[in-house]
């Protein structure tokens, strides 16, 4: 499952143009055209180069990385985009919200919510085999999480290259308050129910996430190390959706219940990001 990301087929000017298009969309709040016309539909190296350029710009402006998110962990979504592997994006400090927070609907373009398990690392994942045993030993605890995905690309008209370039469609995330060690719960056995306005809209289990959320983190740990940015102690890893994501709008309240991990809730209100 882990593939080496080689040299990009798209040139530096194409990568810069794609990054510029996505940056303007984020700044203006107006979604843009897909970037696959510049970098291709499935050129991993080019797509991650765009993502890296966007990350570098944010870091230069003072942003702080808090972790990573794993996307495309569902086989159905992979088939839809014609890929056979997940992707990842970068989490920043200003994406994090506390359980029960009310998030301005304009904070994330075209927001969609999904429920998943978040892991907080107690040690680095930089050396060694980075197998399931090592990942489990590195996890300090897990919590219920909501990820608010967003797309800077109009109508969510995305190919694999588009979503990777667009930071894996990362928007915001909310962590629950019930922290559990891996001695207290088994990720693959978690059962999830997500509701919007009290109506159940998504269900799933840990097995829906690459067969086991721990295996998703194994993939991420190896890929991140291959790219020279290994996972570090204290970082948050959003391990991937346990069920289908659903659109959210101002006035919605989203609650996810994950067996063994409790609940996590977020509301949405009118307004842009502060």
PDB file of C-alpha atoms in Angstrom:
ATOM      1  CA  UNK A   1       0.000   0.000   0.000  1.00  0.00           C
ATOM      2  CA  UNK A   2       2.868   2.366   0.684  1.00  0.00           C
ATOM      3  CA  UNK A   3       4.225   3.828  -2.560  1.00  0.00           C
ATOM      4  CA  UNK A   4       7.251   5.999  -3.115  1.00  0.00           C
ATOM      5  CA  UNK A   5       6.393   9.476  -4.342  1.00  0.00           C
ATOM      6  CA  UNK A   6       8.830  10.170  -7.163  1.00  0.00           C
ATOM      7  CA  UNK A   7       9.556  13.204  -9.295  1.00  0.00           C
ATOM      8  CA  UNK A   8       6.660  15.341 -10.435  1.00  0.00           C
ATOM      9  CA  UNK A   9       5.716  15.331 -14.117  1.00  0.00           C
ATOM     10  CA  UNK A  10       4.283  18.841 -13.809  1.00  0.00           C
ATOM     11  CA  UNK A  11       6.835  21.646 -13.877  1.00  0.00           C
ATOM     12  CA  UNK A  12       7.582  24.224 -11.169  1.00  0.00           C
ATOM     13  CA  UNK A  13       5.458  26.838 -12.919  1.00  0.00           C
ATOM     14  CA  UNK A  14       2.460  24.480 -12.975  1.00  0.00           C
ATOM     15  CA  UNK A  15       2.890  23.685  -9.282  1.00  0.00           C
ATOM     16  CA  UNK A  16       3.174  27.382  -8.424  1.00  0.00           C
ATOM     17  CA  UNK A  17       0.086  28.178 -10.503  1.00  0.00           C
ATOM     18  CA  UNK A  18      -1.947  25.455  -8.788  1.00  0.00           C
ATOM     19  CA  UNK A  19      -0.861  26.681  -5.359  1.00  0.00           C
ATOM     20  CA  UNK A  20      -1.760  30.228  -6.318  1.00  0.00           C
ATOM     21  CA  UNK A  21      -5.217  29.198  -7.496  1.00  0.00           C
ATOM     22  CA  UNK A  22      -5.973  27.396  -4.236  1.00  0.00           C
ATOM     23  CA  UNK A  23      -4.522  30.246  -2.141  1.00  0.00           C
ATOM     24  CA  UNK A  24      -6.758  32.787  -3.858  1.00  0.00           C
ATOM     25  CA  UNK A  25      -9.815  30.596  -3.317  1.00  0.00           C
ATOM     26  CA  UNK A  26      -9.080  30.269   0.394  1.00  0.00           C
ATOM     27  CA  UNK A  27      -8.431  33.997   0.785  1.00  0.00           C
ATOM     28  CA  UNK A  28     -11.510  35.106  -1.158  1.00  0.00           C
ATOM     29  CA  UNK A  29     -13.918  32.463   0.104  1.00  0.00           C
ATOM     30  CA  UNK A  30     -14.849  31.713  -3.507  1.00  0.00           C
ATOM     31  CA  UNK A  31     -14.161  28.130  -4.650  1.00  0.00           C
ATOM     32  CA  UNK A  32     -11.996  27.766  -7.728  1.00  0.00           C
ATOM     33  CA  UNK A  33     -11.734  25.478 -10.735  1.00  0.00           C
ATOM     34  CA  UNK A  34      -9.949  22.135 -10.237  1.00  0.00           C
ATOM     35  CA  UNK A  35      -6.158  22.200 -10.510  1.00  0.00           C
ATOM     36  CA  UNK A  36      -5.841  18.961 -12.468  1.00  0.00           C
ATOM     37  CA  UNK A  37      -5.482  20.968 -15.667  1.00  0.00           C
ATOM     38  CA  UNK A  38      -2.140  22.106 -14.238  1.00  0.00           C
ATOM     39  CA  UNK A  39      -0.849  19.037 -12.379  1.00  0.00           C
ATOM     40  CA  UNK A  40      -2.822  16.092 -13.762  1.00  0.00           C
ATOM     41  CA  UNK A  41      -5.384  13.841 -12.135  1.00  0.00           C
ATOM     42  CA  UNK A  42      -3.064  11.378 -10.410  1.00  0.00           C
ATOM     43  CA  UNK A  43       0.482  12.771 -10.358  1.00  0.00           C
ATOM     44  CA  UNK A  44       1.232  12.177  -6.672  1.00  0.00           C
ATOM     45  CA  UNK A  45       4.532  14.013  -6.690  1.00  0.00           C
ATOM     46  CA  UNK A  46       3.036  17.129  -8.264  1.00  0.00           C
ATOM     47  CA  UNK A  47      -0.009  17.092  -5.986  1.00  0.00           C
ATOM     48  CA  UNK A  48       2.068  16.758  -2.819  1.00  0.00           C
ATOM     49  CA  UNK A  49       4.430  19.452  -4.135  1.00  0.00           C
ATOM     50  CA  UNK A  50       1.470  21.837  -4.329  1.00  0.00           C
ATOM     51  CA  UNK A  51       0.414  20.832  -0.815  1.00  0.00           C
ATOM     52  CA  UNK A  52       3.971  21.401   0.434  1.00  0.00           C
ATOM     53  CA  UNK A  53       4.054  24.853  -1.169  1.00  0.00           C
ATOM     54  CA  UNK A  54       0.801  25.802   0.564  1.00  0.00           C
ATOM     55  CA  UNK A  55       2.138  24.467   3.872  1.00  0.00           C
ATOM     56  CA  UNK A  56       5.367  26.442   3.508  1.00  0.00           C
ATOM     57  CA  UNK A  57       3.394  29.620   2.878  1.00  0.00           C
ATOM     58  CA  UNK A  58       1.310  29.061   5.987  1.00  0.00           C
ATOM     59  CA  UNK A  59       4.349  28.305   8.140  1.00  0.00           C
ATOM     60  CA  UNK A  60       6.085  31.442   6.880  1.00  0.00           C
ATOM     61  CA  UNK A  61       3.041  33.413   8.009  1.00  0.00           C
ATOM     62  CA  UNK A  62       3.341  32.013  11.536  1.00  0.00           C
ATOM     63  CA  UNK A  63       1.032  28.983  11.448  1.00  0.00           C
ATOM     64  CA  UNK A  64       1.854  25.972  13.636  1.00  0.00           C
ATOM     65  CA  UNK A  65       1.417  22.335  12.622  1.00  0.00           C
ATOM     66  CA  UNK A  66      -0.506  20.195  15.123  1.00  0.00           C
ATOM     67  CA  UNK A  67      -0.613  16.926  13.197  1.00  0.00           C
ATOM     68  CA  UNK A  68      -1.888  15.178  10.080  1.00  0.00           C
ATOM     69  CA  UNK A  69      -5.143  13.893   8.664  1.00  0.00           C
ATOM     70  CA  UNK A  70      -5.609  10.759   6.630  1.00  0.00           C
ATOM     71  CA  UNK A  71      -8.154  10.820   3.826  1.00  0.00           C
ATOM     72  CA  UNK A  72      -9.585   8.411   1.262  1.00  0.00           C
ATOM     73  CA  UNK A  73      -9.586   5.517   3.720  1.00  0.00           C
ATOM     74  CA  UNK A  74     -12.881   4.188   2.364  1.00  0.00           C
ATOM     75  CA  UNK A  75     -12.681   1.642  -0.460  1.00  0.00           C
ATOM     76  CA  UNK A  76     -15.847   3.124  -1.984  1.00  0.00           C
ATOM     77  CA  UNK A  77     -14.324   6.605  -2.161  1.00  0.00           C
ATOM     78  CA  UNK A  78     -11.063   5.202  -3.534  1.00  0.00           C
ATOM     79  CA  UNK A  79     -13.012   3.475  -6.311  1.00  0.00           C
ATOM     80  CA  UNK A  80     -14.875   6.702  -7.024  1.00  0.00           C
ATOM     81  CA  UNK A  81     -11.590   8.574  -7.565  1.00  0.00           C
ATOM     82  CA  UNK A  82      -9.858   5.669  -9.285  1.00  0.00           C
ATOM     83  CA  UNK A  83      -7.087   5.234  -6.689  1.00  0.00           C
ATOM     84  CA  UNK A  84      -5.903   2.373  -4.509  1.00  0.00           C
ATOM     85  CA  UNK A  85      -4.385   4.268  -1.594  1.00  0.00           C
ATOM     86  CA  UNK A  86      -5.261   6.948   0.949  1.00  0.00           C
ATOM     87  CA  UNK A  87      -3.854  10.460   1.080  1.00  0.00           C
ATOM     88  CA  UNK A  88      -2.860  12.831   3.858  1.00  0.00           C
ATOM     89  CA  UNK A  89      -2.982  16.503   4.723  1.00  0.00           C
ATOM     90  CA  UNK A  90      -1.552  18.819   7.361  1.00  0.00           C
ATOM     91  CA  UNK A  91      -3.419  19.976  10.465  1.00  0.00           C
ATOM     92  CA  UNK A  92      -2.765  23.485  11.742  1.00  0.00           C
ATOM     93  CA  UNK A  93      -3.437  24.977  15.156  1.00  0.00           C
ATOM     94  CA  UNK A  94      -6.153  27.294  13.846  1.00  0.00           C
ATOM     95  CA  UNK A  95      -8.127  24.283  12.559  1.00  0.00           C
ATOM     96  CA  UNK A  96      -8.661  22.911  16.086  1.00  0.00           C
ATOM     97  CA  UNK A  97     -11.899  23.461  18.010  1.00  0.00           C
ATOM     98  CA  UNK A  98     -12.969  22.266  21.442  1.00  0.00           C
ATOM     99  CA  UNK A  99     -15.820  19.818  21.964  1.00  0.00           C
ATOM    100  CA  UNK A 100     -19.110  21.723  21.807  1.00  0.00           C
ATOM    101  CA  UNK A 101     -17.642  24.671  19.899  1.00  0.00           C
ATOM    102  CA  UNK A 102     -19.738  26.715  17.502  1.00  0.00           C
ATOM    103  CA  UNK A 103     -17.851  27.085  14.238  1.00  0.00           C
ATOM    104  CA  UNK A 104     -18.541  29.916  11.774  1.00  0.00           C
ATOM    105  CA  UNK A 105     -19.951  28.242   8.664  1.00  0.00           C
ATOM    106  CA  UNK A 106     -17.651  30.386   6.543  1.00  0.00           C
ATOM    107  CA  UNK A 107     -14.578  29.011   8.333  1.00  0.00           C
ATOM    108  CA  UNK A 108     -14.536  26.068   5.919  1.00  0.00           C
ATOM    109  CA  UNK A 109     -15.489  26.271   2.242  1.00  0.00           C
ATOM    110  CA  UNK A 110     -18.275  23.846   1.271  1.00  0.00           C
ATOM    111  CA  UNK A 111     -18.095  22.082   4.657  1.00  0.00           C
ATOM    112  CA  UNK A 112     -18.840  18.407   5.134  1.00  0.00           C
ATOM    113  CA  UNK A 113     -18.613  16.569   8.459  1.00  0.00           C
ATOM    114  CA  UNK A 114     -17.342  13.083   9.152  1.00  0.00           C
ATOM    115  CA  UNK A 115     -16.697  11.130  12.345  1.00  0.00           C
ATOM    116  CA  UNK A 116     -13.459   9.336  13.104  1.00  0.00           C
ATOM    117  CA  UNK A 117     -10.943   8.309  15.727  1.00  0.00           C
ATOM    118  CA  UNK A 118      -8.168  10.767  16.508  1.00  0.00           C
ATOM    119  CA  UNK A 119      -4.925   9.515  18.004  1.00  0.00           C
ATOM    120  CA  UNK A 120      -2.518  11.678  19.978  1.00  0.00           C
ATOM    121  CA  UNK A 121       1.060  10.427  19.836  1.00  0.00           C
ATOM    122  CA  UNK A 122       3.177  10.010  22.931  1.00  0.00           C
ATOM    123  CA  UNK A 123       6.400   9.330  21.022  1.00  0.00           C
ATOM    124  CA  UNK A 124       7.909   9.973  17.599  1.00  0.00           C
ATOM    125  CA  UNK A 125       7.317   7.661  14.647  1.00  0.00           C
ATOM    126  CA  UNK A 126      10.569   8.343  12.842  1.00  0.00           C
ATOM    127  CA  UNK A 127      12.740   5.231  13.146  1.00  0.00           C
ATOM    128  CA  UNK A 128      12.300   1.487  13.027  1.00  0.00           C
ATOM    129  CA  UNK A 129       9.828  -0.657  11.077  1.00  0.00           C
ATOM    130  CA  UNK A 130       6.859   1.626  11.767  1.00  0.00           C
ATOM    131  CA  UNK A 131       4.614  -1.413  11.949  1.00  0.00           C
ATOM    132  CA  UNK A 132       1.343  -1.851  13.839  1.00  0.00           C
ATOM    133  CA  UNK A 133       3.080  -2.795  17.084  1.00  0.00           C
ATOM    134  CA  UNK A 134       5.290   0.295  16.995  1.00  0.00           C
ATOM    135  CA  UNK A 135       2.342   2.554  16.124  1.00  0.00           C
ATOM    136  CA  UNK A 136       0.274   1.149  18.987  1.00  0.00           C
ATOM    137  CA  UNK A 137       3.167   1.713  21.394  1.00  0.00           C
ATOM    138  CA  UNK A 138       3.480   5.314  20.179  1.00  0.00           C
ATOM    139  CA  UNK A 139      -0.196   6.196  20.695  1.00  0.00           C
ATOM    140  CA  UNK A 140      -0.758   7.989  23.997  1.00  0.00           C
ATOM    141  CA  UNK A 141      -4.543   7.964  23.688  1.00  0.00           C
ATOM    142  CA  UNK A 142      -7.462   8.051  21.293  1.00  0.00           C
ATOM    143  CA  UNK A 143     -10.505  10.327  21.278  1.00  0.00           C
ATOM    144  CA  UNK A 144     -13.722  10.699  19.318  1.00  0.00           C
ATOM    145  CA  UNK A 145     -13.330  13.335  16.618  1.00  0.00           C
ATOM    146  CA  UNK A 146     -15.259  15.266  14.020  1.00  0.00           C
ATOM    147  CA  UNK A 147     -13.440  16.368  10.927  1.00  0.00           C
ATOM    148  CA  UNK A 148     -14.979  19.243   9.008  1.00  0.00           C
ATOM    149  CA  UNK A 149     -13.693  18.662   5.504  1.00  0.00           C
ATOM    150  CA  UNK A 150     -13.704  21.528   3.048  1.00  0.00           C
ATOM    151  CA  UNK A 151     -12.891  21.962  -0.606  1.00  0.00           C
ATOM    152  CA  UNK A 152     -11.457  25.060  -2.191  1.00  0.00           C
ATOM    153  CA  UNK A 153     -12.546  23.495  -5.492  1.00  0.00           C
ATOM    154  CA  UNK A 154     -16.021  24.402  -6.722  1.00  0.00           C
ATOM    155  CA  UNK A 155     -18.685  21.743  -6.318  1.00  0.00           C
ATOM    156  CA  UNK A 156     -16.246  19.238  -4.797  1.00  0.00           C
ATOM    157  CA  UNK A 157     -15.302  18.428  -8.401  1.00  0.00           C
ATOM    158  CA  UNK A 158     -12.137  16.635  -7.367  1.00  0.00           C
ATOM    159  CA  UNK A 159      -9.776  14.036  -8.728  1.00  0.00           C
ATOM    160  CA  UNK A 160      -7.092  12.424  -6.567  1.00  0.00           C
ATOM    161  CA  UNK A 161      -4.601  15.104  -7.592  1.00  0.00           C
ATOM    162  CA  UNK A 162      -7.032  17.904  -6.758  1.00  0.00           C
ATOM    163  CA  UNK A 163      -7.761  16.769  -3.213  1.00  0.00           C
ATOM    164  CA  UNK A 164      -4.115  16.000  -2.393  1.00  0.00           C
ATOM    165  CA  UNK A 165      -3.043  19.430  -3.642  1.00  0.00           C
ATOM    166  CA  UNK A 166      -5.856  20.992  -1.617  1.00  0.00           C
ATOM    167  CA  UNK A 167      -4.333  19.667   1.633  1.00  0.00           C
ATOM    168  CA  UNK A 168      -6.468  16.514   1.439  1.00  0.00           C
ATOM    169  CA  UNK A 169      -9.576  18.710   1.730  1.00  0.00           C
ATOM    170  CA  UNK A 170      -8.732  19.571   5.346  1.00  0.00           C
ATOM    171  CA  UNK A 171     -10.814  22.270   7.012  1.00  0.00           C
ATOM    172  CA  UNK A 172     -11.265  22.005  10.781  1.00  0.00           C
ATOM    173  CA  UNK A 173     -11.435  19.368  13.483  1.00  0.00           C
ATOM    174  CA  UNK A 174     -13.037  18.865  16.883  1.00  0.00           C
ATOM    175  CA  UNK A 175     -11.720  16.474  19.529  1.00  0.00           C
ATOM    176  CA  UNK A 176     -13.833  14.864  22.225  1.00  0.00           C
ATOM    177  CA  UNK A 177     -12.921  14.973  25.901  1.00  0.00           C
ATOM    178  CA  UNK A 178     -12.881  11.266  26.787  1.00  0.00           C
ATOM    179  CA  UNK A 179      -9.312  10.078  26.353  1.00  0.00           C
ATOM    180  CA  UNK A 180      -8.760   6.326  26.131  1.00  0.00           C
ATOM    181  CA  UNK A 181      -5.557   4.315  25.851  1.00  0.00           C
ATOM    182  CA  UNK A 182      -5.337   1.359  23.503  1.00  0.00           C
ATOM    183  CA  UNK A 183      -5.586  -0.856  26.564  1.00  0.00           C
ATOM    184  CA  UNK A 184      -9.053   0.603  27.107  1.00  0.00           C
ATOM    185  CA  UNK A 185     -10.488   0.344  23.589  1.00  0.00           C
ATOM    186  CA  UNK A 186      -9.792  -1.419  20.298  1.00  0.00           C
ATOM    187  CA  UNK A 187     -10.013   0.942  17.295  1.00  0.00           C
ATOM    188  CA  UNK A 188     -11.108  -1.686  14.777  1.00  0.00           C
ATOM    189  CA  UNK A 189     -14.121  -2.573  16.952  1.00  0.00           C
ATOM    190  CA  UNK A 190     -15.428   0.970  17.398  1.00  0.00           C
ATOM    191  CA  UNK A 191     -19.012   1.536  16.258  1.00  0.00           C
ATOM    192  CA  UNK A 192     -19.916   5.066  15.124  1.00  0.00           C
ATOM    193  CA  UNK A 193     -23.168   6.969  14.706  1.00  0.00           C
ATOM    194  CA  UNK A 194     -23.257  10.604  13.534  1.00  0.00           C
ATOM    195  CA  UNK A 195     -26.328  12.815  13.650  1.00  0.00           C
ATOM    196  CA  UNK A 196     -27.181  16.281  12.383  1.00  0.00           C
ATOM    197  CA  UNK A 197     -29.957  18.040  14.250  1.00  0.00           C
ATOM    198  CA  UNK A 198     -30.733  14.843  16.124  1.00  0.00           C
ATOM    199  CA  UNK A 199     -31.228  12.764  12.959  1.00  0.00           C
ATOM    200  CA  UNK A 200     -28.787   9.942  12.255  1.00  0.00           C
ATOM    201  CA  UNK A 201     -27.035  10.582   8.942  1.00  0.00           C
ATOM    202  CA  UNK A 202     -23.946   8.354   9.000  1.00  0.00           C
ATOM    203  CA  UNK A 203     -22.910   5.076  10.593  1.00  0.00           C
ATOM    204  CA  UNK A 204     -19.854   2.886  10.427  1.00  0.00           C
ATOM    205  CA  UNK A 205     -17.168   0.968  12.264  1.00  0.00           C
ATOM    206  CA  UNK A 206     -13.434   1.026  12.759  1.00  0.00           C
ATOM    207  CA  UNK A 207     -13.093  -1.676  10.127  1.00  0.00           C
ATOM    208  CA  UNK A 208     -14.311   0.833   7.494  1.00  0.00           C
ATOM    209  CA  UNK A 209     -11.038   2.744   7.895  1.00  0.00           C
ATOM    210  CA  UNK A 210      -8.538   0.753   5.783  1.00  0.00           C
ATOM    211  CA  UNK A 211      -9.659  -2.347   7.666  1.00  0.00           C
ATOM    212  CA  UNK A 212      -8.264  -0.952  10.933  1.00  0.00           C
ATOM    213  CA  UNK A 213      -7.481   2.672  11.943  1.00  0.00           C
ATOM    214  CA  UNK A 214      -4.114   1.515  13.275  1.00  0.00           C
ATOM    215  CA  UNK A 215      -3.166   0.333   9.782  1.00  0.00           C
ATOM    216  CA  UNK A 216      -4.113   3.769   8.463  1.00  0.00           C
ATOM    217  CA  UNK A 217      -1.634   5.320  10.885  1.00  0.00           C
ATOM    218  CA  UNK A 218       1.004   2.770   9.824  1.00  0.00           C
ATOM    219  CA  UNK A 219       0.566   3.944   6.235  1.00  0.00           C
ATOM    220  CA  UNK A 220       0.798   7.584   7.295  1.00  0.00           C
ATOM    221  CA  UNK A 221       3.864   7.061   9.493  1.00  0.00           C
ATOM    222  CA  UNK A 222       5.781   5.375   6.682  1.00  0.00           C
ATOM    223  CA  UNK A 223       4.701   7.875   4.031  1.00  0.00           C
ATOM    224  CA  UNK A 224       5.486  10.876   6.241  1.00  0.00           C
ATOM    225  CA  UNK A 225       8.952   9.488   6.979  1.00  0.00           C
ATOM    226  CA  UNK A 226       9.551   8.819   3.273  1.00  0.00           C
ATOM    227  CA  UNK A 227       8.792  12.489   2.623  1.00  0.00           C
ATOM    228  CA  UNK A 228      11.193  13.640   5.338  1.00  0.00           C
ATOM    229  CA  UNK A 229       8.543  14.892   7.786  1.00  0.00           C
ATOM    230  CA  UNK A 230       7.934  12.033  10.242  1.00  0.00           C
ATOM    231  CA  UNK A 231       5.176  12.066  12.828  1.00  0.00           C
ATOM    232  CA  UNK A 232       6.213  13.511  16.173  1.00  0.00           C
ATOM    233  CA  UNK A 233       5.189  13.140  19.809  1.00  0.00           C
ATOM    234  CA  UNK A 234       2.273  15.376  20.720  1.00  0.00           C
ATOM    235  CA  UNK A 235       0.824  15.456  17.217  1.00  0.00           C
ATOM    236  CA  UNK A 236      -2.796  14.663  16.451  1.00  0.00           C
ATOM    237  CA  UNK A 237      -3.575  12.089  13.763  1.00  0.00           C
ATOM    238  CA  UNK A 238      -7.081  12.035  12.324  1.00  0.00           C
ATOM    239  CA  UNK A 239      -7.143   8.433  11.157  1.00  0.00           C
ATOM    240  CA  UNK A 240      -9.960   8.550   8.604  1.00  0.00           C
ATOM    241  CA  UNK A 241     -13.726   8.479   8.367  1.00  0.00           C
ATOM    242  CA  UNK A 242     -15.692   5.596   9.877  1.00  0.00           C
ATOM    243  CA  UNK A 243     -18.712   6.401   7.706  1.00  0.00           C
ATOM    244  CA  UNK A 244     -19.910   8.709   4.922  1.00  0.00           C
ATOM    245  CA  UNK A 245     -19.345  12.457   5.283  1.00  0.00           C
ATOM    246  CA  UNK A 246     -22.352  14.766   5.142  1.00  0.00           C
ATOM    247  CA  UNK A 247     -22.788  18.459   4.202  1.00  0.00           C
ATOM    248  CA  UNK A 248     -23.346  20.934   7.038  1.00  0.00           C
ATOM    249  CA  UNK A 249     -24.758  24.451   7.009  1.00  0.00           C
ATOM    250  CA  UNK A 250     -25.283  27.300   9.456  1.00  0.00           C
ATOM    251  CA  UNK A 251     -27.705  26.271  12.172  1.00  0.00           C
ATOM    252  CA  UNK A 252     -26.678  22.606  12.157  1.00  0.00           C
ATOM    253  CA  UNK A 253     -25.447  20.745  15.216  1.00  0.00           C
ATOM    254  CA  UNK A 254     -23.386  17.638  14.539  1.00  0.00           C
ATOM    255  CA  UNK A 255     -22.868  14.936  17.153  1.00  0.00           C
ATOM    256  CA  UNK A 256     -20.899  11.733  16.762  1.00  0.00           C
ATOM    257  CA  UNK A 257     -21.007   8.841  19.215  1.00  0.00           C
ATOM    258  CA  UNK A 258     -18.158   6.341  19.104  1.00  0.00           C
ATOM    259  CA  UNK A 259     -18.382   3.231  21.259  1.00  0.00           C
ATOM    260  CA  UNK A 260     -15.766   3.307  23.989  1.00  0.00           C
ATOM    261  CA  UNK A 261     -14.878   6.933  23.247  1.00  0.00           C
ATOM    262  CA  UNK A 262     -18.061   8.832  24.040  1.00  0.00           C
ATOM    263  CA  UNK A 263     -19.421  11.723  22.028  1.00  0.00           C
ATOM    264  CA  UNK A 264     -18.122  14.819  20.274  1.00  0.00           C
ATOM    265  CA  UNK A 265     -20.278  17.757  19.144  1.00  0.00           C
ATOM    266  CA  UNK A 266     -19.932  20.899  17.059  1.00  0.00           C
ATOM    267  CA  UNK A 267     -22.393  23.589  16.030  1.00  0.00           C
ATOM    268  CA  UNK A 268     -22.304  25.856  13.004  1.00  0.00           C
ATOM    269  CA  UNK A 269     -23.348  29.470  12.808  1.00  0.00           C
ATOM    270  CA  UNK A 270     -23.510  32.182  10.181  1.00  0.00           C
ATOM    271  CA  UNK A 271     -20.356  34.148   9.602  1.00  0.00           C
ATOM    272  CA  UNK A 272     -16.883  33.960   8.167  1.00  0.00           C
ATOM    273  CA  UNK A 273     -13.700  32.929   9.887  1.00  0.00           C
ATOM    274  CA  UNK A 274     -12.416  35.428  12.384  1.00  0.00           C
TER     275      UNK A 274
END
